[in-house]
């Protein structure tokens, strides 16, 4: 089954404690991205990757890092989480090309206290 | 810059009634437009998309949307809503390459 898998689904952490949210896709997609979803703001892109070892900032990259060492994996790293990073995070993947369908993971609800 | 406006934060409709969710976009060139649905606790699922050609596009689950260039709109419609349609709906515009710019979403409640 084609899918994007994120882990964990829920996470509560304390300010400043480094964490990683994993994302893996099994569709051999080149393009992967991370979004955060906040009430009234919709989804905003954090980082994206066009292929292995190629990553770039989205609209709200501050406080986040990513890596793309393998085509299937695209982890999101919060080196020093802060309460304003409390949000619902989604990983997505798609084939490269304008208008291709993006496939989303089920989301990770992160709370930073 | 590209942007998407969904004017309605919440909409409540009765089961069996018709539905229209509004979406307005801002984009300089020919837009690529999408509607996604997010059911509670789930990721986003593509309902339909518009690239070119026929301005009325059909999607899954009985949804359709009409692209109106003169109004910069891409409204989503369904003739008869089912209780299982209760979810949050997002309109998005392709913003170059694979990037999507999303609206704030519309939460649909269905009353029996």
mmCIF file of C-alpha atoms in Angstrom:
data_model
loop_
_atom_site.group_PDB
_atom_site.id
_atom_site.type_symbol
_atom_site.label_atom_id
_atom_site.label_comp_id
_atom_site.label_asym_id
_atom_site.label_seq_id
_atom_site.Cartn_x
_atom_site.Cartn_y
_atom_site.Cartn_z
ATOM 1 C CA UNK A 1 0.000 0.000 0.000
ATOM 2 C CA UNK A 2 1.315 3.436 -0.969
ATOM 3 C CA UNK A 3 1.781 5.494 2.131
ATOM 4 C CA UNK A 4 3.659 8.142 4.039
ATOM 5 C CA UNK A 5 4.443 7.113 7.592
ATOM 6 C CA UNK A 6 5.224 9.535 10.385
ATOM 7 C CA UNK A 7 6.348 8.758 13.888
ATOM 8 C CA UNK A 8 5.466 9.464 16.557
ATOM 9 C CA UNK A 9 1.795 10.407 16.156
ATOM 10 C CA UNK A 10 1.738 12.258 19.457
ATOM 11 C CA UNK A 11 4.584 13.813 21.390
ATOM 12 C CA UNK A 12 4.787 15.952 24.501
ATOM 13 C CA UNK A 13 8.190 17.358 25.289
ATOM 14 C CA UNK A 14 9.850 20.085 27.308
ATOM 15 C CA UNK A 15 11.411 23.281 26.065
ATOM 16 C CA UNK A 16 14.939 22.788 24.792
ATOM 17 C CA UNK A 17 14.949 19.005 24.529
ATOM 18 C CA UNK A 18 15.997 17.976 21.041
ATOM 19 C CA UNK A 19 13.565 15.786 19.154
ATOM 20 C CA UNK A 20 13.190 14.167 15.755
ATOM 21 C CA UNK A 21 10.004 13.343 13.896
ATOM 22 C CA UNK A 22 10.540 10.664 11.285
ATOM 23 C CA UNK A 23 8.903 10.459 7.885
ATOM 24 C CA UNK A 24 9.161 7.627 5.404
ATOM 25 C CA UNK A 25 7.468 7.054 2.048
ATOM 26 C CA UNK A 26 7.305 3.903 -0.076
ATOM 27 C CA UNK A 27 6.364 5.455 -3.436
ATOM 28 C CA UNK A 28 9.869 6.320 -4.650
ATOM 29 C CA UNK A 29 8.932 9.999 -4.723
ATOM 30 C CA UNK A 30 11.670 12.558 -5.261
ATOM 31 C CA UNK A 31 9.891 15.461 -3.579
ATOM 32 C CA UNK A 32 9.210 15.512 0.145
ATOM 33 C CA UNK A 33 8.148 18.320 2.422
ATOM 34 C CA UNK A 34 7.109 19.212 5.939
ATOM 35 C CA UNK A 35 4.150 21.378 6.862
ATOM 36 C CA UNK A 36 2.802 22.653 10.120
ATOM 37 C CA UNK A 37 -0.909 23.172 10.629
ATOM 38 C CA UNK A 38 -2.195 25.814 13.011
ATOM 39 C CA UNK A 39 -5.817 26.868 13.566
ATOM 40 C CA UNK A 40 -6.824 29.664 11.233
ATOM 41 C CA UNK A 41 -3.553 29.480 9.294
ATOM 42 C CA UNK A 42 -3.945 26.282 7.310
ATOM 43 C CA UNK A 43 -0.809 24.387 6.393
ATOM 44 C CA UNK A 44 2.470 26.219 5.990
ATOM 45 C CA UNK A 45 5.553 24.697 4.456
ATOM 46 C CA UNK A 46 8.582 24.350 6.739
ATOM 47 C CA UNK A 47 11.197 22.658 4.517
ATOM 48 C CA UNK A 48 11.224 20.681 1.338
ATOM 49 C CA UNK A 49 13.549 18.393 -0.561
ATOM 50 C CA UNK A 50 13.721 17.856 -4.306
ATOM 51 C CA UNK A 51 15.911 14.771 -4.000
ATOM 52 C CA UNK A 52 18.594 13.114 -1.888
ATOM 53 C CA UNK A 53 20.949 15.670 -0.322
ATOM 54 C CA UNK A 54 18.891 18.561 -1.776
ATOM 55 C CA UNK A 55 16.868 20.499 0.793
ATOM 56 C CA UNK A 56 15.585 24.058 0.995
ATOM 57 C CA UNK A 57 13.623 26.349 3.257
ATOM 58 C CA UNK A 58 9.914 26.774 2.977
ATOM 59 C CA UNK A 59 7.879 29.611 4.420
ATOM 60 C CA UNK A 60 8.426 28.989 8.135
ATOM 61 C CA UNK A 61 11.837 27.285 8.561
ATOM 62 C CA UNK A 62 13.045 28.993 11.762
ATOM 63 C CA UNK A 63 13.765 26.540 14.551
ATOM 64 C CA UNK A 64 13.729 23.446 12.327
ATOM 65 C CA UNK A 65 16.254 21.312 10.479
ATOM 66 C CA UNK A 66 15.858 18.504 7.992
ATOM 67 C CA UNK A 67 18.044 15.980 6.248
ATOM 68 C CA UNK A 68 17.628 13.771 3.193
ATOM 69 C CA UNK A 69 20.227 11.046 3.232
ATOM 70 C CA UNK A 70 17.975 8.459 1.638
ATOM 71 C CA UNK A 71 15.224 8.942 -0.886
ATOM 72 C CA UNK A 72 12.526 7.409 1.279
ATOM 73 C CA UNK A 73 13.262 9.249 4.546
ATOM 74 C CA UNK A 74 12.937 12.914 5.457
ATOM 75 C CA UNK A 75 13.199 13.517 9.223
ATOM 76 C CA UNK A 76 12.277 16.807 10.851
ATOM 77 C CA UNK A 77 14.584 17.902 13.654
ATOM 78 C CA UNK A 78 13.849 20.406 16.375
ATOM 79 C CA UNK A 79 17.183 21.135 18.028
ATOM 80 C CA UNK A 80 15.733 23.258 20.834
ATOM 81 C CA UNK A 81 11.955 23.144 20.780
ATOM 82 C CA UNK A 82 9.984 26.090 22.100
ATOM 83 C CA UNK A 83 6.282 26.406 23.009
ATOM 84 C CA UNK A 84 5.533 28.279 19.777
ATOM 85 C CA UNK A 85 6.409 25.081 17.908
ATOM 86 C CA UNK A 86 3.426 23.356 19.449
ATOM 87 C CA UNK A 87 1.504 22.353 16.356
ATOM 88 C CA UNK A 88 0.277 19.569 14.104
ATOM 89 C CA UNK A 89 2.964 18.501 11.653
ATOM 90 C CA UNK A 90 2.510 16.765 8.328
ATOM 91 C CA UNK A 91 5.007 15.143 6.031
ATOM 92 C CA UNK A 92 4.118 14.888 2.341
ATOM 93 C CA UNK A 93 5.664 13.334 -0.737
ATOM 94 C CA UNK A 94 5.051 13.568 -4.460
ATOM 95 C CA UNK A 95 6.673 12.992 -7.810
ATOM 96 C CA UNK A 96 8.560 15.991 -9.125
ATOM 97 C CA UNK A 97 6.432 18.139 -11.405
ATOM 98 C CA UNK A 98 3.880 20.893 -11.245
ATOM 99 C CA UNK A 99 0.523 19.778 -10.016
ATOM 100 C CA UNK A 100 1.376 16.222 -9.054
ATOM 101 C CA UNK A 101 -0.637 14.815 -6.198
ATOM 102 C CA UNK A 102 0.885 15.158 -2.768
ATOM 103 C CA UNK A 103 0.456 12.234 -0.373
ATOM 104 C CA UNK A 104 0.325 13.114 3.298
ATOM 105 C CA UNK A 105 1.205 11.276 6.443
ATOM 106 C CA UNK A 106 -1.278 11.049 9.302
ATOM 107 C CA UNK A 107 0.311 13.853 11.217
ATOM 108 C CA UNK A 108 2.289 14.331 14.420
ATOM 109 C CA UNK A 109 0.743 16.360 17.178
ATOM 110 C CA UNK A 110 3.563 18.010 19.086
ATOM 111 C CA UNK A 111 3.166 19.816 22.378
ATOM 112 C CA UNK A 112 6.115 21.712 23.836
ATOM 113 C CA UNK A 113 5.715 22.719 27.476
ATOM 114 C CA UNK B 1 2.780 36.132 -3.832
ATOM 115 C CA UNK B 2 0.359 33.295 -4.107
ATOM 116 C CA UNK B 3 -2.421 33.092 -1.566
ATOM 117 C CA UNK B 4 -5.658 31.254 -0.945
ATOM 118 C CA UNK B 5 -8.655 32.548 0.960
ATOM 119 C CA UNK B 6 -11.371 30.355 2.380
ATOM 120 C CA UNK B 7 -13.887 32.847 3.756
ATOM 121 C CA UNK B 8 -15.866 30.381 5.860
ATOM 122 C CA UNK B 9 -14.171 28.967 8.950
ATOM 123 C CA UNK B 10 -17.138 26.781 9.874
ATOM 124 C CA UNK B 11 -20.136 25.599 7.889
ATOM 125 C CA UNK B 12 -23.012 23.503 9.183
ATOM 126 C CA UNK B 13 -25.372 21.737 6.802
ATOM 127 C CA UNK B 14 -28.108 19.197 7.264
ATOM 128 C CA UNK B 15 -27.581 15.700 6.002
ATOM 129 C CA UNK B 16 -28.942 15.444 2.492
ATOM 130 C CA UNK B 17 -28.620 19.160 1.811
ATOM 131 C CA UNK B 18 -26.339 20.603 -0.833
ATOM 132 C CA UNK B 19 -22.938 22.027 0.000
ATOM 133 C CA UNK B 20 -20.723 24.741 -1.407
ATOM 134 C CA UNK B 21 -17.365 25.639 0.084
ATOM 135 C CA UNK B 22 -15.789 28.809 -1.172
ATOM 136 C CA UNK B 23 -12.204 29.317 -2.253
ATOM 137 C CA UNK B 24 -10.535 32.365 -3.777
ATOM 138 C CA UNK B 25 -6.948 32.394 -4.941
ATOM 139 C CA UNK B 26 -4.327 34.894 -5.920
ATOM 140 C CA UNK B 27 -1.827 33.745 -8.524
ATOM 141 C CA UNK B 28 -0.232 35.504 -11.445
ATOM 142 C CA UNK B 29 -0.258 32.723 -13.979
ATOM 143 C CA UNK B 30 -2.607 29.893 -14.811
ATOM 144 C CA UNK B 31 -3.244 28.265 -11.458
ATOM 145 C CA UNK B 32 -3.085 24.640 -10.497
ATOM 146 C CA UNK B 33 -5.830 24.229 -7.911
ATOM 147 C CA UNK B 34 -6.590 21.488 -5.432
ATOM 148 C CA UNK B 35 -9.098 20.543 -2.793
ATOM 149 C CA UNK B 36 -8.003 18.296 0.067
ATOM 150 C CA UNK B 37 -10.047 16.815 2.889
ATOM 151 C CA UNK B 38 -8.800 16.057 6.380
ATOM 152 C CA UNK B 39 -10.891 13.692 8.441
ATOM 153 C CA UNK B 40 -10.384 13.749 12.213
ATOM 154 C CA UNK B 41 -7.037 12.228 13.151
ATOM 155 C CA UNK B 42 -6.092 11.635 9.546
ATOM 156 C CA UNK B 43 -3.793 13.141 6.985
ATOM 157 C CA UNK B 44 -4.966 15.073 3.978
ATOM 158 C CA UNK B 45 -6.571 13.280 1.057
ATOM 159 C CA UNK B 46 -6.879 14.757 -2.429
ATOM 160 C CA UNK B 47 -10.490 15.275 -3.504
ATOM 161 C CA UNK B 48 -9.866 16.812 -6.927
ATOM 162 C CA UNK B 49 -7.585 19.071 -8.894
ATOM 163 C CA UNK B 50 -7.740 21.511 -11.789
ATOM 164 C CA UNK B 51 -4.955 22.137 -14.269
ATOM 165 C CA UNK B 52 -6.580 23.226 -17.506
ATOM 166 C CA UNK B 53 -9.423 22.378 -19.842
ATOM 167 C CA UNK B 54 -12.919 21.806 -18.584
ATOM 168 C CA UNK B 55 -13.583 24.234 -15.760
ATOM 169 C CA UNK B 56 -15.886 21.806 -13.955
ATOM 170 C CA UNK B 57 -13.877 18.996 -12.434
ATOM 171 C CA UNK B 58 -15.166 15.860 -10.798
ATOM 172 C CA UNK B 59 -13.531 14.300 -7.790
ATOM 173 C CA UNK B 60 -13.918 11.449 -5.381
ATOM 174 C CA UNK B 61 -16.778 10.967 -2.951
ATOM 175 C CA UNK B 62 -19.241 12.799 -5.218
ATOM 176 C CA UNK B 63 -17.508 16.189 -4.998
ATOM 177 C CA UNK B 64 -17.027 18.607 -7.859
ATOM 178 C CA UNK B 65 -15.460 22.037 -8.211
ATOM 179 C CA UNK B 66 -15.756 24.816 -10.731
ATOM 180 C CA UNK B 67 -12.888 27.044 -11.771
ATOM 181 C CA UNK B 68 -13.912 30.612 -12.561
ATOM 182 C CA UNK B 69 -11.000 32.666 -13.752
ATOM 183 C CA UNK B 70 -12.965 35.935 -13.790
ATOM 184 C CA UNK B 71 -13.755 35.531 -10.105
ATOM 185 C CA UNK B 72 -10.458 33.876 -9.100
ATOM 186 C CA UNK B 73 -12.544 31.187 -7.475
ATOM 187 C CA UNK B 74 -12.521 27.416 -7.198
ATOM 188 C CA UNK B 75 -15.580 26.510 -5.144
ATOM 189 C CA UNK B 76 -16.230 22.954 -4.020
ATOM 190 C CA UNK B 77 -19.737 21.503 -4.264
ATOM 191 C CA UNK B 78 -21.659 18.388 -3.402
ATOM 192 C CA UNK B 79 -25.339 17.883 -4.210
ATOM 193 C CA UNK B 80 -26.219 15.856 -1.115
ATOM 194 C CA UNK B 81 -24.072 15.762 1.999
ATOM 195 C CA UNK B 82 -23.605 12.607 4.062
ATOM 196 C CA UNK B 83 -22.720 12.517 7.749
ATOM 197 C CA UNK B 84 -19.343 11.000 6.816
ATOM 198 C CA UNK B 85 -18.451 14.205 4.949
ATOM 199 C CA UNK B 86 -17.895 16.010 8.251
ATOM 200 C CA UNK B 87 -14.232 17.031 8.091
ATOM 201 C CA UNK B 88 -11.967 19.968 7.416
ATOM 202 C CA UNK B 89 -11.540 21.014 3.811
ATOM 203 C CA UNK B 90 -8.529 22.796 2.397
ATOM 204 C CA UNK B 91 -8.184 24.593 -0.885
ATOM 205 C CA UNK B 92 -4.648 24.911 -2.249
ATOM 206 C CA UNK B 93 -2.858 26.467 -5.188
ATOM 207 C CA UNK B 94 0.296 25.112 -6.805
ATOM 208 C CA UNK B 95 2.885 27.793 -6.218
ATOM 209 C CA UNK B 96 5.635 26.703 -8.561
ATOM 210 C CA UNK B 97 7.348 23.339 -8.657
ATOM 211 C CA UNK B 98 5.760 21.034 -6.128
ATOM 212 C CA UNK B 99 4.972 23.669 -3.526
ATOM 213 C CA UNK B 100 1.390 24.035 -2.345
ATOM 214 C CA UNK B 101 -0.052 27.131 -0.696
ATOM 215 C CA UNK B 102 -3.060 26.297 1.441
ATOM 216 C CA UNK B 103 -6.039 28.237 2.628
ATOM 217 C CA UNK B 104 -6.933 28.321 6.318
ATOM 218 C CA UNK B 105 -9.481 25.553 5.923
ATOM 219 C CA UNK B 106 -13.230 25.208 6.375
ATOM 220 C CA UNK B 107 -14.647 22.908 9.024
ATOM 221 C CA UNK B 108 -17.807 21.191 7.845
ATOM 222 C CA UNK B 109 -20.340 19.980 10.390
ATOM 223 C CA UNK B 110 -23.226 17.797 9.278
ATOM 224 C CA UNK B 111 -26.359 17.699 11.367
ATOM 225 C CA UNK B 112 -28.817 14.866 11.200
#
